[in-house]
Amino acid sequence: MEILLIIRFCCNCTYALLYKPIDRVTRSTLVLHDLLKHTPVDHPDYPLLQDALRISQNFLSSINEDIDPRRTAVTTPKGETRQLVKDGFLVEMSESSRKLRHVFLFTDVLLCAKLKKTSAGKHQQYDCKWYIPLADLVFPSPEESEASPQVHPFPDHELEDMKTKISALKSEIQKEKANKGQSRAIERLKKKMFENEFLLLLNSPTIPFRIHNRNGKSYLFLLSSDYERSEWREAIQKLQKKDLQAFVLSSVELQVLTGSCFKLRTVHNIPVTSNKDDDESPGLYGFLHVIVHSAKGFKQSANLYCTLEVDSFGYFVSKAKTRVFRDTTEPKWDEEFEIELEGSQSLRILCYEKCYDKTKVNKDNNEIVDKIMGKGQIQLDPQTVESKNWHTDVIEMNGIKVEFSMKFTSRDMSLKRTPSKKQTGVFGVKISVVTKRERSKVPYIVRQCIEEVEKRGIEEVGIYRISGVATDIQALKAVFDANNKDILLMLSDMDINAIAGTLKLYFRELPEPLLTDRLYPAFMEGIALSDPAAKENCMMHLLRSLPDPNLITFLFLLEHLKRVAEKEPINKMSLHNLATVFGPTLLRPSEVESKAHLTSAADIWSHDVMAQVQVLLYYLQHPPISFAELKRNTLYFSTDV
């Protein structure tokens, strides 16, 4: 009997505390609905009844969403269904610091939220930071926008350190899995990797995306790619073509809307590799060869060019740019590029109209703004890409069709250096042979390419990082190999990125790297030393151990790269960026070494490339090094080299 009384009491409490309030709201909603039917539109109570009905409906909607997650309806101020159109993680500049936000674009409002910290066992929830009705949202033009609060770019060396840690942790995780290590140890490593990837994701974006509330406040996001900026802008502008009205959400409405974000979101995890399943593709490591052929579909003549982007460590990087094809509706570039991939899974192509109006300068980064005409993305399917043959495809973007071809060379294949069969040229020929034949200390090709870059390319944005056109590079290669008398004339007319690419190709095609196969293990050991004095002795001793032509050429290149880095505010190429470009070219393991120690492309990247970058960076950051002084110095570091 007592048990029955307790059960009845509990049921009454449940009804009183849970069902009764909901039942009251349901009844009130029906009453409000009937009242509105019989209330004239011009009656002063009509808008109040509308607001009350909307609040009741949204409250019931949120209750129903808990019961049935498939419900996605949220009522707008106009009584229409509010739907989620797009969401994603963006970096916001807030209070002079970077914050990772989850941004939600609904049919009538943009909402910026952050994920609340919750204790174990509790459901995750979002906290709304701000919202803008789309009727009030405007994009200030670059020349109209106010200068941003100072955005301090994250130091390149710290970004590189994060990449190094991420690569090392990936390798450790793979080893643990291969040895069937403890799941607790693997989870600990994954947590460390997530922390570093999160920091990299937070601190790498630099492209400004500003939005403004016509009622006052501006908001600034930093994106890694012009592609994302264009996507968000286009999605918002498409919705703004509809008949939208301004409104203010009550605290209850805002709570309901923010509460719906967790169930409606399409992007569930921060885009880092530690959130991926084990069976997902690790991406491609090596070189992607891309030929941008032509484009069709433009409605009027314009000055047109394309850029190529690939993903790397969770964010996209611009890797190549075609020349500008002037005043045409059917540009035919037929330009080939070689793009280095670092675990990449996607290729993006963006088509721009070149702007020559110097008044249209973006105050955020002081650059003239070109108009995006179209953009598209394809997945890099290893089975399709890794064939030896070219794969031709067409990518459609806003009515524009761009034709391109691509093929892939894996990193282990790219390590193979094939000596030239004829010793009369310069490519693929030992540097000592070339300098002896020329009676020079530094090969003519190195001196001329560097001279041309310093003459007209030292302020070029992305110099040495942006790929030159492959056909131009091959033409320059042929001219240098033939020692053609028209070399200087050809150099003066050639695109500067092609000249920079020719210099990189020369070093990559040497029969052995500039810093030699023999000394490679010692360079790896030297850069790992923690004691500064020991590292200094070792690294200087290793330079002294190089053959004279290699050493003189290396020091000549080193001083040039330092001069390029002095123009970093203009060309965006720091010492760290230059070390990333040249390190793996000047310093690589021999084929025997790489086969003995490494098993996969990802391992090659994680074990070697980061260390190669650090070696070159060490010398770039070092005070000027004199060849004569090195040779006079008798302080040797005792190591087997």
XYZ file of C-alpha atoms in Angstrom:
641
model
C 0.000 0.000 0.000
C 2.829 2.394 0.926
C 4.587 1.635 -2.343
C 1.420 2.498 -4.304
C 1.105 5.799 -2.423
C 4.751 6.637 -3.195
C 4.272 5.819 -6.900
C 1.086 7.921 -7.038
C 2.881 10.789 -5.278
C 5.793 10.604 -7.769
C 3.413 10.570 -10.710
C 1.558 13.606 -9.361
C 4.868 15.433 -8.853
C 6.026 14.550 -12.374
C 2.747 15.795 -13.814
C 2.838 18.964 -11.718
C 6.506 19.753 -12.403
C 6.958 18.546 -15.993
C 3.839 17.937 -18.014
C 1.525 20.536 -16.479
C 3.709 23.571 -17.408
C 4.159 22.263 -20.976
C 0.421 21.595 -21.195
C -0.251 25.164 -20.082
C 2.084 26.556 -22.764
C 0.376 24.355 -25.369
C -3.067 25.609 -24.313
C -1.806 29.212 -24.231
C -0.385 28.817 -27.757
C -3.771 27.644 -29.057
C -5.529 30.527 -27.276
C -3.040 33.057 -28.697
C -3.525 31.573 -32.158
C -7.332 32.028 -31.893
C -6.977 35.539 -30.470
C -4.806 36.585 -33.405
C -7.409 35.280 -35.825
C -10.028 37.570 -34.363
C -7.817 40.621 -33.671
C -7.656 43.328 -36.358
C -4.161 43.867 -37.782
C -4.252 47.570 -36.903
C -5.159 46.896 -33.274
C -2.381 48.006 -30.827
C -2.359 44.530 -29.209
C -1.797 42.690 -32.489
C 2.062 42.909 -32.548
C 2.184 41.968 -28.844
C 0.050 38.880 -29.506
C 2.340 38.010 -32.479
C 5.433 38.160 -30.273
C 3.788 36.090 -27.551
C 2.720 33.429 -30.064
C 6.214 33.259 -31.604
C 7.845 32.832 -28.178
C 5.384 30.046 -27.275
C 5.910 28.263 -30.613
C 9.716 28.425 -30.326
C 9.562 27.097 -26.768
C 7.433 24.132 -27.869
C 9.721 23.658 -30.899
C 12.757 23.345 -28.633
C 10.924 20.767 -26.494
C 10.000 18.795 -29.593
C 13.594 18.924 -30.883
C 14.714 17.123 -27.708
C 12.187 14.405 -28.471
C 12.733 14.335 -32.250
C 16.146 15.643 -33.387
C 14.986 15.603 -37.004
C 12.843 18.704 -36.442
C 14.683 21.742 -37.806
C 11.953 24.388 -37.734
C 12.481 27.620 -35.802
C 9.884 30.365 -36.251
C 11.100 33.759 -37.540
C 9.613 37.135 -36.473
C 7.524 37.065 -39.661
C 6.056 33.700 -38.652
C 8.068 31.826 -41.331
C 10.271 28.783 -40.872
C 13.858 29.700 -40.051
C 16.367 27.213 -41.499
C 20.104 26.749 -41.105
C 21.837 27.480 -44.425
C 25.543 27.238 -43.530
C 27.769 26.856 -40.492
C 31.462 26.495 -39.765
C 34.355 27.318 -37.479
C 35.928 30.757 -38.028
C 38.611 32.714 -36.198
C 37.272 36.010 -34.841
C 39.402 38.943 -33.735
C 37.777 39.842 -30.433
C 39.299 42.209 -27.882
C 42.594 42.157 -29.844
C 42.919 38.379 -29.574
C 41.957 35.403 -31.721
C 38.909 33.376 -30.694
C 37.577 30.241 -32.394
C 33.860 30.671 -33.028
C 31.147 28.504 -34.529
C 29.220 30.745 -36.943
C 25.654 29.872 -37.993
C 23.951 31.421 -41.021
C 20.159 31.110 -40.856
C 17.708 32.320 -43.489
C 17.337 35.689 -41.746
C 20.125 35.994 -39.179
C 23.871 35.407 -38.689
C 24.704 34.066 -35.237
C 28.199 33.809 -33.739
C 28.542 31.317 -30.882
C 31.121 29.497 -28.846
C 30.859 26.030 -27.347
C 30.345 26.153 -23.594
C 32.623 24.173 -21.336
C 30.549 21.372 -19.829
C 31.267 18.863 -17.116
C 31.469 15.163 -17.944
C 28.173 13.533 -18.830
C 26.386 16.771 -19.701
C 25.189 17.783 -23.158
C 27.280 20.361 -24.989
C 25.668 23.756 -25.457
C 26.422 26.938 -27.362
C 26.721 30.394 -25.883
C 25.659 33.196 -28.263
C 28.333 35.921 -28.509
C 26.372 38.142 -30.925
C 23.900 38.047 -33.792
C 23.007 40.299 -36.752
C 19.679 40.138 -38.632
C 20.601 39.826 -42.330
C 18.491 42.924 -43.024
C 21.012 44.882 -40.904
C 24.191 43.177 -42.178
C 26.408 45.019 -44.661
C 29.844 44.364 -46.159
C 31.968 47.518 -46.112
C 33.912 47.898 -49.363
C 37.687 47.644 -48.930
C 38.244 51.353 -49.490
C 35.324 52.301 -47.194
C 36.250 50.019 -44.304
C 38.076 51.442 -41.359
C 41.556 50.177 -40.660
C 41.450 47.039 -38.522
C 42.754 46.892 -35.013
C 46.369 45.787 -35.324
C 46.448 42.080 -36.143
C 49.813 40.690 -35.141
C 50.666 37.708 -37.347
C 51.771 34.676 -35.384
C 55.562 34.164 -35.654
C 56.407 31.772 -38.485
C 58.894 29.831 -36.405
C 56.194 29.089 -33.821
C 53.845 27.861 -36.563
C 56.653 25.647 -37.885
C 57.308 24.349 -34.354
C 53.636 23.362 -34.096
C 53.859 21.515 -37.426
C 56.976 19.733 -36.215
C 55.232 18.628 -33.014
C 52.107 17.522 -34.910
C 54.179 15.442 -37.342
C 56.188 13.855 -34.513
C 53.013 13.043 -32.548
C 51.403 11.485 -35.644
C 54.439 9.273 -36.001
C 54.313 8.267 -32.313
C 50.615 7.405 -32.580
C 51.291 5.207 -35.619
C 54.105 3.422 -33.774
C 51.864 2.816 -30.730
C 49.144 1.388 -32.960
C 51.599 -0.801 -34.858
C 52.968 -2.160 -31.560
C 49.424 -2.500 -30.194
C 50.186 -0.038 -27.434
C 47.858 0.913 -24.622
C 44.763 2.873 -25.641
C 45.420 5.292 -22.763
C 48.836 6.196 -24.207
C 47.330 6.684 -27.673
C 44.586 8.924 -26.284
C 47.203 10.992 -24.441
C 49.157 11.478 -27.682
C 45.974 12.360 -29.560
C 45.137 14.967 -26.945
C 48.576 16.590 -27.347
C 48.191 16.520 -31.128
C 44.751 18.138 -30.889
C 46.153 20.933 -28.711
C 48.857 21.732 -31.272
C 46.495 21.445 -34.229
C 43.996 23.716 -32.476
C 46.694 26.362 -31.928
C 47.790 26.079 -35.567
C 44.187 26.430 -36.760
C 43.666 29.436 -34.502
C 46.868 31.291 -35.379
C 47.485 30.583 -39.068
C 44.625 32.526 -40.815
C 45.489 36.032 -42.050
C 42.863 36.955 -44.701
C 40.421 39.551 -43.274
C 36.631 39.092 -43.574
C 34.765 42.073 -42.114
C 31.014 42.364 -41.583
C 29.134 45.349 -40.219
C 25.857 45.866 -38.397
C 24.266 48.978 -39.886
C 23.216 49.845 -36.316
C 26.828 50.262 -35.254
C 29.349 47.510 -34.535
C 31.799 45.819 -36.927
C 33.152 42.286 -36.590
C 36.378 40.920 -38.049
C 37.120 37.299 -38.908
C 40.465 35.966 -40.156
C 40.314 33.227 -42.796
C 43.006 31.058 -44.329
C 41.685 31.341 -47.875
C 39.930 33.757 -50.211
C 37.758 30.769 -51.120
C 36.083 30.676 -47.672
C 35.640 34.441 -47.642
C 33.885 34.284 -51.002
C 31.680 31.357 -49.900
C 30.401 33.166 -46.798
C 29.884 36.439 -48.648
C 27.953 34.767 -51.499
C 25.737 32.733 -49.139
C 24.783 35.871 -47.166
C 24.195 38.018 -50.255
C 21.959 35.340 -51.807
C 19.718 35.366 -48.714
C 19.685 39.173 -48.653
C 17.975 39.236 -52.060
C 14.779 38.144 -50.297
C 12.394 40.522 -48.557
C 14.022 40.637 -45.128
C 13.026 42.767 -42.159
C 15.064 43.962 -39.193
C 14.131 42.587 -35.761
C 15.335 42.191 -32.205
C 15.269 38.781 -30.516
C 14.018 38.556 -26.953
C 16.221 36.714 -24.456
C 13.930 33.678 -24.630
C 13.961 33.656 -28.452
C 17.718 34.006 -28.524
C 18.076 31.146 -26.054
C 15.797 28.937 -28.174
C 17.679 29.811 -31.368
C 21.085 29.196 -29.777
C 19.798 25.936 -28.307
C 18.762 24.766 -31.770
C 22.317 25.268 -33.113
C 23.634 22.100 -31.473
C 21.061 19.905 -33.226
C 21.030 21.731 -36.554
C 24.794 22.130 -37.095
C 26.317 20.392 -40.105
C 29.957 20.875 -39.003
C 30.346 18.908 -35.784
C 34.097 18.942 -35.162
C 36.928 21.430 -35.401
C 38.682 20.692 -38.737
C 41.841 19.024 -37.420
C 43.259 15.614 -38.317
C 43.059 14.371 -34.710
C 39.258 14.445 -35.102
C 39.384 12.133 -38.129
C 38.654 8.427 -38.035
C 41.583 6.043 -38.442
C 40.276 4.773 -41.772
C 40.142 8.252 -43.345
C 42.733 9.141 -45.961
C 45.931 10.670 -44.539
C 46.208 12.767 -47.699
C 48.918 12.941 -50.343
C 52.617 13.714 -49.784
C 54.676 14.649 -52.804
C 54.224 16.842 -55.881
C 51.038 17.595 -57.807
C 51.591 18.715 -61.394
C 48.699 20.878 -62.628
C 48.174 22.398 -66.082
C 45.551 25.160 -66.189
C 44.430 25.052 -69.836
C 41.586 27.500 -70.474
C 38.257 28.902 -69.298
C 34.885 29.629 -70.923
C 31.590 31.184 -69.868
C 32.526 34.822 -69.251
C 29.826 37.262 -70.355
C 32.189 40.132 -71.147
C 35.879 40.686 -71.790
C 38.098 41.042 -68.719
C 41.681 40.658 -67.486
C 41.603 37.135 -66.050
C 43.859 34.836 -64.057
C 43.573 31.738 -61.831
C 45.104 30.757 -58.499
C 45.545 27.237 -57.090
C 45.153 26.309 -53.413
C 45.730 23.038 -51.540
C 45.045 22.125 -47.926
C 47.896 21.649 -45.479
C 47.610 20.966 -41.724
C 43.880 21.792 -41.696
C 43.984 25.081 -43.626
C 44.369 26.104 -47.279
C 47.443 27.752 -48.802
C 47.736 29.529 -52.160
C 50.400 27.697 -54.182
C 50.302 28.957 -57.771
C 49.030 31.755 -59.985
C 48.642 31.948 -63.773
C 49.581 35.021 -65.753
C 46.866 37.617 -66.442
C 45.174 37.002 -69.813
C 44.078 40.476 -70.886
C 40.771 41.649 -72.374
C 39.214 38.286 -73.287
C 36.164 36.077 -72.680
C 38.105 32.851 -73.415
C 41.516 32.905 -71.708
C 43.958 30.167 -72.767
C 46.738 29.910 -70.232
C 48.129 26.386 -70.861
C 50.432 26.856 -67.874
C 51.868 23.997 -65.833
C 52.671 24.200 -62.113
C 54.360 21.878 -59.655
C 52.732 22.056 -56.206
C 54.181 20.415 -53.106
C 51.590 18.498 -51.077
C 51.784 17.983 -47.294
C 49.011 15.505 -46.498
C 46.712 17.355 -48.911
C 43.246 16.093 -49.858
C 41.741 18.921 -51.932
C 42.662 21.202 -54.821
C 40.891 24.527 -55.262
C 40.882 26.702 -58.374
C 39.824 30.347 -58.125
C 39.308 32.579 -61.172
C 39.822 36.344 -60.728
C 39.339 39.526 -62.703
C 42.490 41.632 -62.272
C 41.890 45.132 -60.908
C 44.340 47.887 -61.852
C 42.494 50.663 -59.980
C 44.905 51.752 -57.232
C 42.088 53.460 -55.313
C 40.571 50.069 -54.473
C 42.975 49.156 -51.713
C 41.980 46.962 -48.774
C 42.916 48.864 -45.610
C 43.172 45.582 -43.707
C 46.211 44.416 -45.693
C 47.027 47.317 -48.053
C 46.507 45.202 -51.196
C 44.479 45.999 -54.320
C 41.368 43.828 -54.330
C 40.713 41.643 -57.376
C 37.212 40.327 -58.069
C 36.500 36.593 -57.788
C 34.665 35.479 -60.933
C 34.332 31.833 -59.930
C 35.727 29.116 -57.696
C 35.654 25.332 -57.474
C 37.115 22.456 -55.492
C 37.915 18.814 -56.222
C 39.009 15.979 -53.968
C 42.445 14.527 -54.680
C 41.525 10.887 -55.064
C 44.775 8.870 -54.743
C 43.592 6.217 -57.222
C 42.853 8.839 -59.889
C 45.809 11.100 -59.223
C 48.569 8.545 -58.688
C 48.509 7.150 -62.242
C 51.532 8.026 -64.360
C 49.315 9.621 -67.011
C 47.800 13.090 -67.014
C 44.173 13.236 -65.853
C 42.157 15.973 -67.617
C 39.032 17.422 -66.016
C 36.699 20.429 -66.107
C 35.640 22.322 -63.004
C 32.427 24.392 -63.140
C 32.114 27.602 -61.142
C 29.238 30.112 -61.386
C 28.634 29.305 -65.051
C 32.374 29.401 -65.813
C 34.179 26.227 -66.907
C 37.914 25.853 -66.312
C 39.750 22.985 -68.026
C 42.827 21.585 -66.293
C 45.007 18.467 -66.144
C 46.955 16.957 -63.268
C 49.228 14.097 -62.246
C 50.936 13.225 -58.988
C 54.488 12.216 -58.023
C 54.872 10.661 -54.567
C 57.505 12.030 -52.196
C 59.578 8.848 -52.281
C 59.736 9.098 -56.095
C 60.695 12.772 -55.861
C 63.710 11.842 -53.713
C 65.311 10.120 -56.689
C 67.960 12.297 -58.313
C 68.878 11.260 -61.829
C 72.351 12.413 -62.947
C 72.508 13.924 -66.424
C 73.816 11.562 -69.125
C 75.564 14.446 -70.872
C 78.074 16.457 -68.866
C 77.950 19.506 -71.138
C 74.895 21.055 -69.457
C 74.333 22.253 -65.898
C 71.168 20.459 -64.728
C 71.861 17.065 -63.181
C 75.625 17.683 -63.290
C 77.848 17.788 -60.193
C 78.370 21.320 -58.954
C 82.160 20.814 -58.865
C 82.149 19.840 -62.562
C 80.093 22.923 -63.522
C 82.218 25.418 -61.551
C 85.468 23.896 -62.861
C 84.232 24.088 -66.462
C 83.022 27.668 -66.003
C 86.103 28.630 -63.968
C 83.743 30.182 -61.426
C 83.169 29.868 -57.701
C 79.350 29.831 -58.002
C 77.527 28.288 -61.018
C 76.477 30.856 -63.626
C 72.821 29.729 -63.440
C 72.712 30.429 -59.686
C 74.314 33.866 -60.060
C 72.044 34.958 -62.942
C 68.770 33.739 -61.405
C 69.566 35.392 -58.070
C 70.607 38.630 -59.783
C 67.302 38.752 -61.724
C 65.203 38.000 -58.623
C 66.973 40.759 -56.685
C 66.558 43.161 -59.600
C 62.774 42.831 -60.089
C 61.331 40.068 -57.920
C 62.474 40.735 -54.377
C 59.186 42.526 -53.602
C 56.995 39.961 -55.410
C 54.404 38.505 -53.018
C 55.192 34.831 -52.411
C 58.494 34.833 -54.315
C 59.912 31.245 -54.257
C 56.647 29.982 -52.724
C 54.371 30.679 -55.705
C 55.088 28.187 -58.497
C 56.339 29.430 -61.836
C 54.869 28.151 -65.114
C 56.433 24.750 -65.794
C 56.781 25.316 -69.555
C 58.677 28.579 -68.913
C 60.933 26.805 -66.401
C 61.665 24.011 -68.897
C 62.458 26.615 -71.565
C 64.934 28.330 -69.219
C 66.417 24.956 -68.289
C 67.045 24.177 -71.969
C 68.672 27.583 -72.557
C 71.017 27.230 -69.560
C 71.913 23.653 -70.509
C 72.777 24.788 -74.044
C 74.656 27.863 -72.732
C 72.662 29.914 -75.237
C 73.947 33.428 -75.892
C 70.367 34.781 -75.497
C 70.135 33.760 -71.812
C 70.233 37.318 -70.426
C 67.634 38.595 -72.897
C 65.348 35.665 -72.120
C 65.756 36.168 -68.375
C 64.794 39.837 -68.611
C 61.535 38.939 -70.430
C 60.570 35.900 -68.328
C 58.032 35.895 -65.479
C 59.938 36.236 -62.207
C 58.260 33.182 -60.627
C 59.563 31.064 -63.512
C 63.111 32.315 -62.827
C 62.718 31.527 -59.115
C 61.356 28.101 -60.069
C 64.354 27.465 -62.359
C 66.739 28.130 -59.468
C 64.824 25.703 -57.220
C 64.777 23.090 -60.019
C 68.553 23.387 -60.471
C 69.193 22.560 -56.813
C 66.631 19.764 -56.839
C 68.166 18.094 -59.900
C 71.745 18.064 -58.598
C 73.028 14.441 -58.517
C 73.198 14.856 -54.746
C 71.849 17.659 -52.513
C 73.957 20.791 -52.105
C 74.722 19.855 -48.470
C 75.679 16.302 -49.632
C 74.475 12.772 -48.847
C 77.572 12.057 -46.748
C 76.936 14.837 -44.230
C 73.148 14.423 -44.038
C 73.068 12.226 -40.871
C 75.443 14.634 -39.097
C 73.269 17.648 -39.984
C 70.282 15.805 -38.488
C 72.231 15.093 -35.286
C 73.670 18.620 -35.065
C 70.335 20.430 -35.325
C 68.940 18.221 -32.543
C 71.611 19.295 -30.020
C 70.151 21.247 -27.105
C 73.353 22.946 -25.906
C 73.793 26.199 -27.927
C 77.616 26.149 -27.850
C 77.790 22.493 -28.907
C 75.273 23.123 -31.691
C 77.255 26.156 -32.932
C 80.522 24.185 -33.057
C 78.878 21.255 -34.780
C 76.951 23.270 -37.388
C 80.002 25.389 -38.301
C 82.214 22.304 -38.497
C 79.730 20.692 -40.881
C 79.910 23.717 -43.185
C 83.724 23.508 -43.187
C 83.382 19.848 -44.158
C 81.529 20.674 -47.384
C 83.435 20.723 -50.690
C 84.451 24.290 -51.545
C 82.058 24.745 -54.559
C 79.127 23.526 -52.424
C 80.064 25.736 -49.477
C 80.619 28.916 -51.518
C 77.358 28.391 -53.426
C 75.467 27.704 -50.188
C 76.801 30.898 -48.543
C 75.970 32.885 -51.701
C 72.382 31.569 -51.649
C 72.142 32.159 -47.891
C 72.924 35.882 -48.174
C 70.424 36.211 -51.039
C 67.619 34.593 -49.008
C 68.379 36.927 -46.106
C 67.977 39.921 -48.453
C 64.641 38.498 -49.676
C 63.454 38.142 -46.070
C 64.314 41.801 -45.383
C 61.398 42.649 -47.696
C 58.972 40.415 -45.739
C 56.449 43.254 -45.079
C 55.994 43.471 -48.874
C 56.712 39.973 -50.239
C 55.285 38.038 -47.229
C 58.336 35.730 -47.275
C 60.031 35.424 -43.887
C 63.199 33.462 -43.120
C 60.962 30.640 -41.928
C 58.952 30.601 -45.158
C 62.132 30.541 -47.227
C 63.592 27.747 -45.081
C 60.407 25.740 -45.668
C 60.761 26.191 -49.436
C 64.513 25.517 -49.757
C 65.316 23.240 -46.798
C 64.026 19.975 -48.315
C 65.720 20.857 -51.641
C 69.202 21.570 -50.276
C 69.201 18.802 -47.683
C 67.689 15.376 -48.286
C 68.450 11.823 -47.220
C 70.065 9.596 -49.795
C 67.785 6.986 -51.405
C 69.506 4.260 -49.367
C 69.037 6.223 -46.141
C 65.343 6.908 -46.755
C 64.553 3.293 -47.659
C 66.349 1.983 -44.592
C 64.524 4.112 -42.046
C 61.168 5.169 -43.414
C 58.113 3.265 -44.441
C 55.535 5.788 -45.641
C 55.227 9.201 -47.275
C 53.822 10.641 -44.076
C 56.835 9.305 -42.148
C 59.191 10.983 -44.612
C 57.495 14.290 -43.918
C 57.342 13.913 -40.158
C 60.853 12.527 -39.624
C 62.910 14.478 -42.115
C 61.370 17.511 -43.743
C 60.834 19.470 -40.546
C 64.434 18.830 -39.494
C 65.674 19.903 -42.952
C 63.774 23.166 -42.585
C 65.295 23.705 -39.129
C 68.856 23.216 -40.472
C 68.482 25.891 -43.139
C 66.649 28.159 -40.694
C 69.570 27.870 -38.259
C 71.993 29.220 -40.864
C 69.550 31.901 -42.066
C 69.177 33.216 -38.501
C 72.947 33.072 -37.910
C 75.092 36.222 -38.219
C 76.867 36.516 -41.619
C 79.157 33.552 -42.295
C 82.388 34.227 -44.200
C 84.010 31.505 -46.321
C 87.528 32.774 -45.517
C 86.770 32.988 -41.807
C 85.341 29.462 -41.771
C 88.471 28.113 -43.388
C 90.752 30.017 -40.996
C 88.884 28.834 -37.936
C 90.637 25.875 -36.349
C 87.976 25.048 -33.705
C 86.695 21.667 -34.798
C 83.824 19.799 -33.244
C 84.699 16.147 -32.732
C 82.113 14.147 -34.641
C 82.211 11.525 -37.312
C 81.152 13.077 -40.568
